[in-house]
XYZ file of C-alpha atoms in Angstrom:
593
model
C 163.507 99.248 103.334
C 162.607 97.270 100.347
C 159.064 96.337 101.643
C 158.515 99.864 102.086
C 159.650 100.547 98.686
C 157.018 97.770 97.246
C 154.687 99.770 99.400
C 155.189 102.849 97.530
C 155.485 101.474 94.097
C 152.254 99.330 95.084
C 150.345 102.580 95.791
C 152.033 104.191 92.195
C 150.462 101.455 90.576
C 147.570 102.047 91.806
C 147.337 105.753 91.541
C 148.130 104.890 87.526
C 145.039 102.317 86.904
C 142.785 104.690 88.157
C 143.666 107.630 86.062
C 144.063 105.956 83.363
C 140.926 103.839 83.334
C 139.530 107.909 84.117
C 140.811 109.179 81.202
C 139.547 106.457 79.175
C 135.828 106.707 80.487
C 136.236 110.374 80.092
C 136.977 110.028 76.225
C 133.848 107.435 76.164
C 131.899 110.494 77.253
C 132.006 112.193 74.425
C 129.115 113.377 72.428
C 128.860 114.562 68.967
C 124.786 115.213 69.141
C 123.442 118.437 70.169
C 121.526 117.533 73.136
C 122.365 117.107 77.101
C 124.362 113.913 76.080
C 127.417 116.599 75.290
C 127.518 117.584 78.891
C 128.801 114.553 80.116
C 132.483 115.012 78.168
C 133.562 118.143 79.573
C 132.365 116.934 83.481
C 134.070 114.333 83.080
C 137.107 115.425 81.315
C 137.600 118.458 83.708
C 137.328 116.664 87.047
C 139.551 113.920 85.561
C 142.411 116.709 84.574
C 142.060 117.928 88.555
C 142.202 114.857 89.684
C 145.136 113.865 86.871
C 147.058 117.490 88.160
C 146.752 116.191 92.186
C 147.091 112.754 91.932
C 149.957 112.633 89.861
C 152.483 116.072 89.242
C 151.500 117.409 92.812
C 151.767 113.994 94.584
C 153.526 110.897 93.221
C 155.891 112.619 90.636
C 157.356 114.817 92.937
C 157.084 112.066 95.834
C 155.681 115.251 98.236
C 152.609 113.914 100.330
C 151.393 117.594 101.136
C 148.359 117.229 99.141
C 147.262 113.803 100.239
C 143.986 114.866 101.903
C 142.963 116.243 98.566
C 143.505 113.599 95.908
C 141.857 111.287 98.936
C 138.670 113.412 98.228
C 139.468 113.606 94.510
C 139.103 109.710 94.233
C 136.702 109.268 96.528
C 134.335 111.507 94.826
C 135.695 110.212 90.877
C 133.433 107.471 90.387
C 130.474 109.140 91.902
C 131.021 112.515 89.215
C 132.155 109.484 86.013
C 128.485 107.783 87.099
C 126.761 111.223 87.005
C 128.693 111.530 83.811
C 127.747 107.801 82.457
C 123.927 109.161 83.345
C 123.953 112.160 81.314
C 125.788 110.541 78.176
C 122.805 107.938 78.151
C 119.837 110.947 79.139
C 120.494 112.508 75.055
C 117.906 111.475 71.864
C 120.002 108.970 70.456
C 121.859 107.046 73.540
C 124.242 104.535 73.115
C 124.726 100.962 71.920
C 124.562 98.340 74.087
C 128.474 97.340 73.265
C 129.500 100.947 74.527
C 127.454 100.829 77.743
C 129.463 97.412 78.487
C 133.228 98.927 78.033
C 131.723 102.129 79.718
C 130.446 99.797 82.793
C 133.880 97.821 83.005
C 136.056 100.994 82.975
C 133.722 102.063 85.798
C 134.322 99.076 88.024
C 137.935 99.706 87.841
C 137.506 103.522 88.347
C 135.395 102.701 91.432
C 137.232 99.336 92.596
C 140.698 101.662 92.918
C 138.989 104.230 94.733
C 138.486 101.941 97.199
C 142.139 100.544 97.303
C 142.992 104.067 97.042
C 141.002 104.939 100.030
C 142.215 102.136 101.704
C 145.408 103.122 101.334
C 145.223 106.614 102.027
C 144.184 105.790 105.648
C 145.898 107.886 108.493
C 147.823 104.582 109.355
C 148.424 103.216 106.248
C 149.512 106.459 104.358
C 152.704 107.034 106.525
C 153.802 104.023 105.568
C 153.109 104.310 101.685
C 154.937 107.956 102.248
C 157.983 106.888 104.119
C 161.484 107.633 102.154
C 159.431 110.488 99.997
C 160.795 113.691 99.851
C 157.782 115.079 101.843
C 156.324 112.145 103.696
C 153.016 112.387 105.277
C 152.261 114.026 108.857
C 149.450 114.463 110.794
C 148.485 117.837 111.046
C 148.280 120.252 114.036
C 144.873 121.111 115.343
C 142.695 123.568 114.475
C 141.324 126.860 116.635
C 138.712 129.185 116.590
C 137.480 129.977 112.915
C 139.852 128.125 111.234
C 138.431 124.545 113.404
C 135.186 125.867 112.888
C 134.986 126.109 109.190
C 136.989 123.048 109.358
C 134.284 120.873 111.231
C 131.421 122.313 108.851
C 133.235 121.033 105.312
C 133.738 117.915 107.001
C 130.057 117.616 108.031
C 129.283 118.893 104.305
C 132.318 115.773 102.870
C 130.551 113.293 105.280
C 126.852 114.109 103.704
C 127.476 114.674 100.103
C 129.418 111.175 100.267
C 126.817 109.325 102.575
C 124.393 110.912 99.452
C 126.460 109.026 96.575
C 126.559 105.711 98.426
C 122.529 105.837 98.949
C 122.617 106.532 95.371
C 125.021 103.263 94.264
C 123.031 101.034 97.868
C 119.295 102.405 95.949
C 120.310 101.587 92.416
C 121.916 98.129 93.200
C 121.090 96.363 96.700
C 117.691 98.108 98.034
C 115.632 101.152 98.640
C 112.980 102.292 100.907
C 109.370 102.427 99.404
C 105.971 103.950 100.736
C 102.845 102.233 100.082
C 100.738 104.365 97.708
C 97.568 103.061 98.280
C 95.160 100.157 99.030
C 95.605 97.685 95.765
C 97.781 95.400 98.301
C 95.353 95.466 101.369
C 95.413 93.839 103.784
C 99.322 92.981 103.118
C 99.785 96.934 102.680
C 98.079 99.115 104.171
C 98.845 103.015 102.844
C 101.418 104.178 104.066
C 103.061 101.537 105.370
C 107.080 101.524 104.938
C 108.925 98.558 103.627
C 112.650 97.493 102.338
C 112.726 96.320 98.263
C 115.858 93.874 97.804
C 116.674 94.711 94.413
C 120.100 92.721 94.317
C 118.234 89.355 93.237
C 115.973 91.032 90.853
C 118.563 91.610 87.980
C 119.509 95.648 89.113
C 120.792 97.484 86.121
C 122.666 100.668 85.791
C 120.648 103.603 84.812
C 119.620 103.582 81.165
C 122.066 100.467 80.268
C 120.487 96.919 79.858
C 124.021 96.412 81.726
C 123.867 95.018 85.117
C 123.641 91.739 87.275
C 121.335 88.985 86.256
C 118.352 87.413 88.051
C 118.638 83.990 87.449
C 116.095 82.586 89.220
C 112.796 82.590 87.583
C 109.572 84.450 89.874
C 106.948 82.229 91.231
C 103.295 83.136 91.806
C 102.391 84.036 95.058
C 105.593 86.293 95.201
C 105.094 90.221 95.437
C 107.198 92.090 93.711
C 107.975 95.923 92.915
C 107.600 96.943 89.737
C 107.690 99.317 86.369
C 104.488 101.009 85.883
C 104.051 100.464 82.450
C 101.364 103.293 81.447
C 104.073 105.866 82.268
C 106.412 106.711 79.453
C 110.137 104.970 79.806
C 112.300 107.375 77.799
C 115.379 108.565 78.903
C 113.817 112.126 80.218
C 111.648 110.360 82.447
C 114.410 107.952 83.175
C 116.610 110.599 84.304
C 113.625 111.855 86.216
C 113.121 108.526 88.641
C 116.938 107.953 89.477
C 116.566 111.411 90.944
C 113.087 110.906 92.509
C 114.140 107.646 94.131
C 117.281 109.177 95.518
C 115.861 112.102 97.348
C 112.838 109.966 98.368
C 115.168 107.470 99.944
C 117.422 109.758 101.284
C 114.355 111.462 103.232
C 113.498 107.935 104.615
C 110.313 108.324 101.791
C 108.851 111.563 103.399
C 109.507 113.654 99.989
C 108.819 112.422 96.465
C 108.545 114.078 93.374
C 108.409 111.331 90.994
C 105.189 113.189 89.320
C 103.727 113.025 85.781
C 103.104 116.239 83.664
C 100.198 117.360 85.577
C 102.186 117.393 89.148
C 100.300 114.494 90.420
C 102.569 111.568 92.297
C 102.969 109.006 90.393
C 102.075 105.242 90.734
C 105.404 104.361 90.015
C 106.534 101.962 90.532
C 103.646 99.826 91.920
C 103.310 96.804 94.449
C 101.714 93.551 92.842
C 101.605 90.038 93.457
C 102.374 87.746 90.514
C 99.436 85.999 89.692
C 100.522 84.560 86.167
C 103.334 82.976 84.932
C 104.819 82.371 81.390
C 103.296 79.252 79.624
C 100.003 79.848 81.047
C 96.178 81.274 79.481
C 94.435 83.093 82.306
C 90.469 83.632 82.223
C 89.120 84.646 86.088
C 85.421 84.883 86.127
C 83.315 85.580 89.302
C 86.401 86.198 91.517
C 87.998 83.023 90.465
C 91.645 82.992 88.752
C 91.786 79.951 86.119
C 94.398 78.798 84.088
C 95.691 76.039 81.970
C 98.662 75.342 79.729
C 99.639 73.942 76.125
C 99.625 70.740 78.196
C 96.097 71.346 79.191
C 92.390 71.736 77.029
C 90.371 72.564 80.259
C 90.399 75.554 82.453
C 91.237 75.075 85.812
C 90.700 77.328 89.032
C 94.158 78.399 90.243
C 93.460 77.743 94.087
C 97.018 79.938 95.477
C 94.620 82.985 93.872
C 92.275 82.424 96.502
C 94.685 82.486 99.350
C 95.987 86.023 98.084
C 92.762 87.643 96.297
C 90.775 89.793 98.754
C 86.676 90.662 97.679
C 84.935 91.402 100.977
C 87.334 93.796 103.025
C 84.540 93.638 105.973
C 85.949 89.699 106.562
C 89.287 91.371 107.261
C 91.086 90.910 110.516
C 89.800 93.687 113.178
C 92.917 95.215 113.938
C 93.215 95.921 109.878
C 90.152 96.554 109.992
C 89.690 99.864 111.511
C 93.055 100.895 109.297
C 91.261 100.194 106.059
C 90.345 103.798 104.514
C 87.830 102.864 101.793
C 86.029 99.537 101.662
C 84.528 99.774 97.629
C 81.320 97.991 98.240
C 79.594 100.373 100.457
C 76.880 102.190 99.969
C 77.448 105.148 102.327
C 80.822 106.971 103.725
C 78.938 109.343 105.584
C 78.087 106.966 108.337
C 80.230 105.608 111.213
C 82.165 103.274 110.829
C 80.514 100.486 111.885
C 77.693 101.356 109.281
C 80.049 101.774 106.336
C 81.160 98.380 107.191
C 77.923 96.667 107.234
C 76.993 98.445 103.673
C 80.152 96.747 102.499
C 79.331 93.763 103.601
C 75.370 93.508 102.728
C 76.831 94.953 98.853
C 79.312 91.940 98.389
C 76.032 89.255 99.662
C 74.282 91.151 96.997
C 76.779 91.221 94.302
C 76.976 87.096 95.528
C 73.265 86.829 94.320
C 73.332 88.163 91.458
C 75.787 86.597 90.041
C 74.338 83.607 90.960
C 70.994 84.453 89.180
C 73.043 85.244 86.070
C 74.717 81.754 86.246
C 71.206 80.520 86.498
C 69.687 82.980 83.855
C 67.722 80.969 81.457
C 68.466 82.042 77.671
C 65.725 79.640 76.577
C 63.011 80.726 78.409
C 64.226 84.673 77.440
C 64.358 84.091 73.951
C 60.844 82.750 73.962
C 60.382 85.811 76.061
C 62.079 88.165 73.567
C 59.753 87.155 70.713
C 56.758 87.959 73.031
C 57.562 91.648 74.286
C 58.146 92.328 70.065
C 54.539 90.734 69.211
C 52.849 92.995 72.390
C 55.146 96.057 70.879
C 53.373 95.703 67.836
C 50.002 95.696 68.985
C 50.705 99.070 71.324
C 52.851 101.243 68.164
C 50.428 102.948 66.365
C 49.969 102.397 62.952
C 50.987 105.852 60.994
C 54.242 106.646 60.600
C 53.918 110.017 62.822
C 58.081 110.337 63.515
C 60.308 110.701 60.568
C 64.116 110.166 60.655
C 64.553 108.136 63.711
C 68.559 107.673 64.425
C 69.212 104.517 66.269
C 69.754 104.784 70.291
C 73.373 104.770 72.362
C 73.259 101.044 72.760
C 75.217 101.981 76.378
C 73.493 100.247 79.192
C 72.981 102.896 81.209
C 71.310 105.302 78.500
C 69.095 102.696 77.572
C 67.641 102.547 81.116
C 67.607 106.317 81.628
C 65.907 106.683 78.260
C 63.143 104.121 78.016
C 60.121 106.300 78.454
C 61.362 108.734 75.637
C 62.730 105.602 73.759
C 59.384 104.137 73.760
C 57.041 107.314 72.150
C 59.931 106.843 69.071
C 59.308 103.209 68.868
C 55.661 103.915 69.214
C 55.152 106.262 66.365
C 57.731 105.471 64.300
C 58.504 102.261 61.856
C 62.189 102.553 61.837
C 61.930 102.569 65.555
C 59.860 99.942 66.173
C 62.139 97.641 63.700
C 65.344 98.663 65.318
C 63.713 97.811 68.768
C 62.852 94.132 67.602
C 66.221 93.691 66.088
C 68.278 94.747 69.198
C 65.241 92.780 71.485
C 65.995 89.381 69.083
C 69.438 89.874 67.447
C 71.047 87.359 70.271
C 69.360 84.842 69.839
C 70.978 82.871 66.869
C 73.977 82.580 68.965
C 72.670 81.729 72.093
C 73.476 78.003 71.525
C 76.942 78.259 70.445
C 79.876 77.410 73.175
C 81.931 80.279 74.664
C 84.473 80.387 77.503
C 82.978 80.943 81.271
C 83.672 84.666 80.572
C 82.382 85.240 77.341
C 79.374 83.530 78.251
C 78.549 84.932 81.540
C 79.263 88.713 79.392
C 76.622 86.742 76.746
C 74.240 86.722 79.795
C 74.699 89.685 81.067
C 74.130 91.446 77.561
C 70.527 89.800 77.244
C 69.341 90.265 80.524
C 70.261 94.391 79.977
C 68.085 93.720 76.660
C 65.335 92.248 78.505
C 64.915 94.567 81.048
C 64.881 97.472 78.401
C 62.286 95.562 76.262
C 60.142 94.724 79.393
C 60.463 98.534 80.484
C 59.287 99.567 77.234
C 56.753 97.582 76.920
C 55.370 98.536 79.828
C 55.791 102.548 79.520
C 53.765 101.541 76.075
C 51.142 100.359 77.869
C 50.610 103.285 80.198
C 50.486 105.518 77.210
C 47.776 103.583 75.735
C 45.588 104.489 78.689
C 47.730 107.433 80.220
C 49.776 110.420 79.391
C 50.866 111.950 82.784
C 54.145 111.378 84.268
C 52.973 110.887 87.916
C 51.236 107.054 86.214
C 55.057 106.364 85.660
C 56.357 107.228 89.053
C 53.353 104.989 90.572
C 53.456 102.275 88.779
C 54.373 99.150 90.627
C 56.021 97.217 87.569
C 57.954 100.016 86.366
C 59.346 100.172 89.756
C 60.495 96.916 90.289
C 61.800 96.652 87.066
C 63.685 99.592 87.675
C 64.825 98.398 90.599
C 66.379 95.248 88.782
C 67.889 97.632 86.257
C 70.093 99.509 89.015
C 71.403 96.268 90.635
C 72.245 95.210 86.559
C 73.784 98.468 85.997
C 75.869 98.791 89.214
C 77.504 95.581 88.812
C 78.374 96.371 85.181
C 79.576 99.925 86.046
C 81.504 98.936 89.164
C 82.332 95.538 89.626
C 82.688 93.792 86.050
C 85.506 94.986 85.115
C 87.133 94.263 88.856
C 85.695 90.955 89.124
C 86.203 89.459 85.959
C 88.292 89.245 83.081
C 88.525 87.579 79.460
C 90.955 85.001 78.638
C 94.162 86.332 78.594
C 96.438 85.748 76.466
C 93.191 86.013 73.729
C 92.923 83.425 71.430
C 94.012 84.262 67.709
C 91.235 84.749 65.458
C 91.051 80.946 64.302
C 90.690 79.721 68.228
C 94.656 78.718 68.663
C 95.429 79.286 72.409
C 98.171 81.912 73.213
C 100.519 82.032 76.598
C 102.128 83.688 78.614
C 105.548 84.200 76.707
C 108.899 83.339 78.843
C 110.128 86.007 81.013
C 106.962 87.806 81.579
C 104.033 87.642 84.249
C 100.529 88.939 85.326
C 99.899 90.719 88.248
C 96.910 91.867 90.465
C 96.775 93.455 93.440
C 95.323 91.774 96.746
C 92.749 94.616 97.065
C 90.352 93.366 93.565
C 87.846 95.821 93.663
C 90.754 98.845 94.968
C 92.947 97.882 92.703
C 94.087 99.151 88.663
C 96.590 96.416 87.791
C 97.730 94.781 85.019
C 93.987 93.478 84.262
C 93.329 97.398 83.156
C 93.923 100.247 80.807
C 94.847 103.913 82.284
C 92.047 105.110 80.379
C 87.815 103.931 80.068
C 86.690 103.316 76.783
C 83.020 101.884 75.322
C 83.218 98.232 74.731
C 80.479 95.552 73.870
C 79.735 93.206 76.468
C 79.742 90.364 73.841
C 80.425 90.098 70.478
C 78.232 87.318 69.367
C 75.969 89.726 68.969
C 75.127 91.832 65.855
C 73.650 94.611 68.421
C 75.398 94.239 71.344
C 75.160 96.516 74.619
C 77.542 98.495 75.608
C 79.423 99.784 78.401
C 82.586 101.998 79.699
C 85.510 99.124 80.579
C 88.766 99.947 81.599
C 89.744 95.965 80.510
C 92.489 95.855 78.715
C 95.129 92.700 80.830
C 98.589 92.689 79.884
C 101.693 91.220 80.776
C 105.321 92.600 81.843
C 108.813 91.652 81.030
C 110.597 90.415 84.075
C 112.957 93.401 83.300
C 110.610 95.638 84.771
C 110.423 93.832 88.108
C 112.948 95.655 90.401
C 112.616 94.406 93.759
C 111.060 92.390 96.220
C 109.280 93.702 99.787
C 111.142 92.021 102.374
C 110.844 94.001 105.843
C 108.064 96.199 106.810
C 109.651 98.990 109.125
C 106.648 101.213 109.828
C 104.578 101.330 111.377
C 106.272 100.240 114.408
C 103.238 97.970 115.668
C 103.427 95.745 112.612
C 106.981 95.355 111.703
C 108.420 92.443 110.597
C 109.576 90.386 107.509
C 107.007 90.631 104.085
C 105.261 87.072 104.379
C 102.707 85.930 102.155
C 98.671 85.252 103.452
């Protein structure tokens, strides 16, 4: 009899911890600013009084087990409404120090540790004996018939989902979720569309809107791929608010609905799949598809060989059975071809990308300044010598306008004196500097910012010299030089336009102005994605924006670049692909190339 009696005091006890600790979170609810924050308080407050009313008058006062099955749903459900509560406090203008969301997370535990022991407890076997020697103990009760079983069955079918939909939400914020491949970046180690499993337990999972959660103690490495933060969205606590609830119903659909989308309704690219290619304490400078680092430890640049096991250029070299999977392949010329074709544009593109940048490494700024000086001495002789153009306004100095515009260019520069002097000042203006060391990206940008100049000067040289002689527009379209200079000028231009800014990029961190080296700082990494050329990672801006392609150089060309690398706080990271589930023909565990 007296084990019994500990039984029932036992189950007193805990009935008292866990509406207590509910009235206390309830009163650290409250809200004094005039936003959705004040929502939270009443929620809370009223579901606690129900619960407060069941739990204890209707049940353990009066020792009457009647009303069992309801406080059993009551508590079940309590830490579920307190952390929808918890949410809402946190979703207001101001939020709330980070000492408040720590008592607020402790009196959670408890609220949601008890529920368990009270759920425990409350089991159909256990809860006769907590109730025996009450004045109403428990007893099961009779079976149900015809509309009274029916609507029976259906609020237990509704109980069963609403609850299985508050555990996905605590199992998605705190151990894993499921997450749908977006797009190429990651090919071939995603492929869109592809399903996988993020871990988040050992990357440091947090509770929404709190810096308040478990720790990931051991530091990233590169080579690892990782899920994380999209850092060109906005992170305030609307938006916030917004991806709990996107993640939820996406996971709950097994990822076949999401509407985690920005202000335009377009899906977002959040969060994204990267590998990390950086880690703190390094400088990063990756030139010609090669990743290079060094350290404080370290003067030189080095190539970081694991890169090249990860970084994918030339998607036609890609296993066959990806192959055929692979939706858009960058480097080709054509998509209205078969297949087949498409793939042997690709390929032929990234041979010809491999030349030229081979002839720029080889590019000889002697021999072009000597060059330079000539093309202004034989632009001299072809101007004419009155000043027939008046106001001349110096020319976009974008690469592409100055090869769409030399013929026009050139009748300025030929009749006017302004002209002609700003053409021999952008033709010459590079070459004080052409001596003077740079890193391997600055200087291969150095090279490619001359050879744009000399194929403008040599173009307008030559449309000067038809002019002398002819006027009509069909001696342009026929002439030989014109045409193979032109010719040079779109292989120049398409691998600034398209592939610069994917295959290269400046040292990262950038040196301050006096040349001191800067690093990676502790607890933060660079990323890429696999894909280079499919990919807008953490080497890029959301948004283009006209940049020079050098600065030692007073008159630099231009062009649109989308460069802008950056780093992220290991706080963003929130997971780690660990099983690919679909399809069904390449499932198995995440491994790396």
């Amino acid at each position: 009899m007296e084990k019994k009696n500990n039984i029932s005091k036992r189950f007193s006890i805990y009935i008292y911890i866990e509406l207590a600790s509910a009235i206390l979170f309830s009163l650290f609810s409250l809200s004094f600013h005039a936003d959705i924050s004040l929502v939270a308080f009443p929620v809370a407050l009223i579901y606690t009084a129900i619960t407060v009313y069941f739990c204890f008058f209707k049940v353990d006062h009066k020792k009457d087990a009647t009303h069992i099955p309801v406080i059993l749903r009551l508590t079940q459900y309590l830490p579920f409404v307190l952390l929808f509560c918890f949410i809402i406090r946190r979703a207001g203008e101001y939020g709330t120090a980070y000492w408040y969301d720590v008592v607020t997370v402790l009196i959670w535990c408890v609220v949601f540790i008890f529920s368990l022991i009270l759920s425990h407890c409350m089991n159909e076997k256990r809860i006769k004996a907590v109730t025996e020697g009450w004045n109403v103990p428990y007893t099961k009760k009779k079976k149900r018939h015809g509309i009274a079983w029916v609507l029976f069955e259906i609020l237990d079918w509704i109980d069963a989902i609403v609850q299985a939909v508050c555990m996905v939400l605590l199992i998605q914020i705190f151990i894993l979720q499921l997450y749908v491949i977006p797009s190429e970046s990651m090919v071939p180690t995603f492929l869109v569309k592809d399903r996988v499993v993020v871990t988040k337990l050992n990357c440091g999972p947090k509770f929404p809107l709190t810096e308040i959660g478990f720790t990931d103690f051991k530091p990233y490495k590169r080579g690892q791929i990782v899920v994380v933060r999209n850092p060109h969205y906005k992170m305030d606590r609307k938006s916030e608010i917004r991806t709990v609830t996107s993640q939820l119903v996406h996971m709950l659909t097994f990822t076949a609905v999401n509407i985690n989308t920005d202000e335009n309704g377009n899906p977002k690219y959040d969060p994204l799949v990267k590998r990390i290619c950086g880690v703190p304490g390094e400088q990063l400078v990756m030139q010609d598809g090669t990743l290079y680092h060094r350290t404080k430890d370290s003067d030189d640049f080095t190539p970081v060989t694991e890169d090249e096991k990860f970084a994918c250029w030339d998607l036609s070299s890609v296993n066959k059975n990806l192959l055929s999977k692979i939706q858009t392949f960058p480097l080709a010329s054509t998509y209205n071809g078969n297949f087949n074709t498409v793939v042997s544009s690709a390929s032929q593109n990234y041979q010809k990308m491999l030349d030229f940048e081979e002839k720029r490494r080889d590019y000889d700024l002697d021999s072009a300044s000597f060059r330079a000086r000539e093309i202004v001495r034989n632009m001299r002789g072809l101007c004419f010598t009155e000043n027939l153009v008046e106001g001349f306004t110096e020319h976009s100095m974008n690469e592409i306008d100055l090869f769409l515009s030399f013929a026009d260019d050139t009748r300025v520069i030929m009749n006017s004196k302004e002209g002609l002097e700003w053409f021999e000042n952008f033709l010459t203006s590079w070459i004080d500097s052409k001596d003077k060391p740079r890193d391997v990206y600055s200087e291969s940008n150095y090279r490619l910012n001359v050879m744009t100049k000399m194929l403008y000067g040599e173009l307008v040289v030559r449309a000067a010299q038809i002019m002398r002689t002819q006027t009509s527009l069909a001696a342009f379209e026929s002439d030989y030089v014109i045409a193979d200079l032109m010719e040079q000028a779109q292989v120049l231009d398409w691998y600034i336009r398209a592939l610069l800014d994917s295959r290269n990029m400046p040292v990262f961190p950038a040196n301050t102005e006096d040349g001191t080296p800067q690093y990676i700082p502790e607890n933060c990494y660079f990323m890429m994605g696999d894909n280079r050329f499919n990919s807008l990672d953490f080497r890029h801006s959301a948004e283009e924006s006209e940049a020079p392609l050098t600065l030692d150089d007073t008159l630099p060309v231009t062009y649109m670049s989308m460069m802008e690398p950056h780093y992220v706080d290991r706080k963003l990271i929130i997971g780690k692909p660990t099983y690919r589930f679909w399809p069904g023909s390449r499932r198995g565990a995440v491994q790396p190339r």
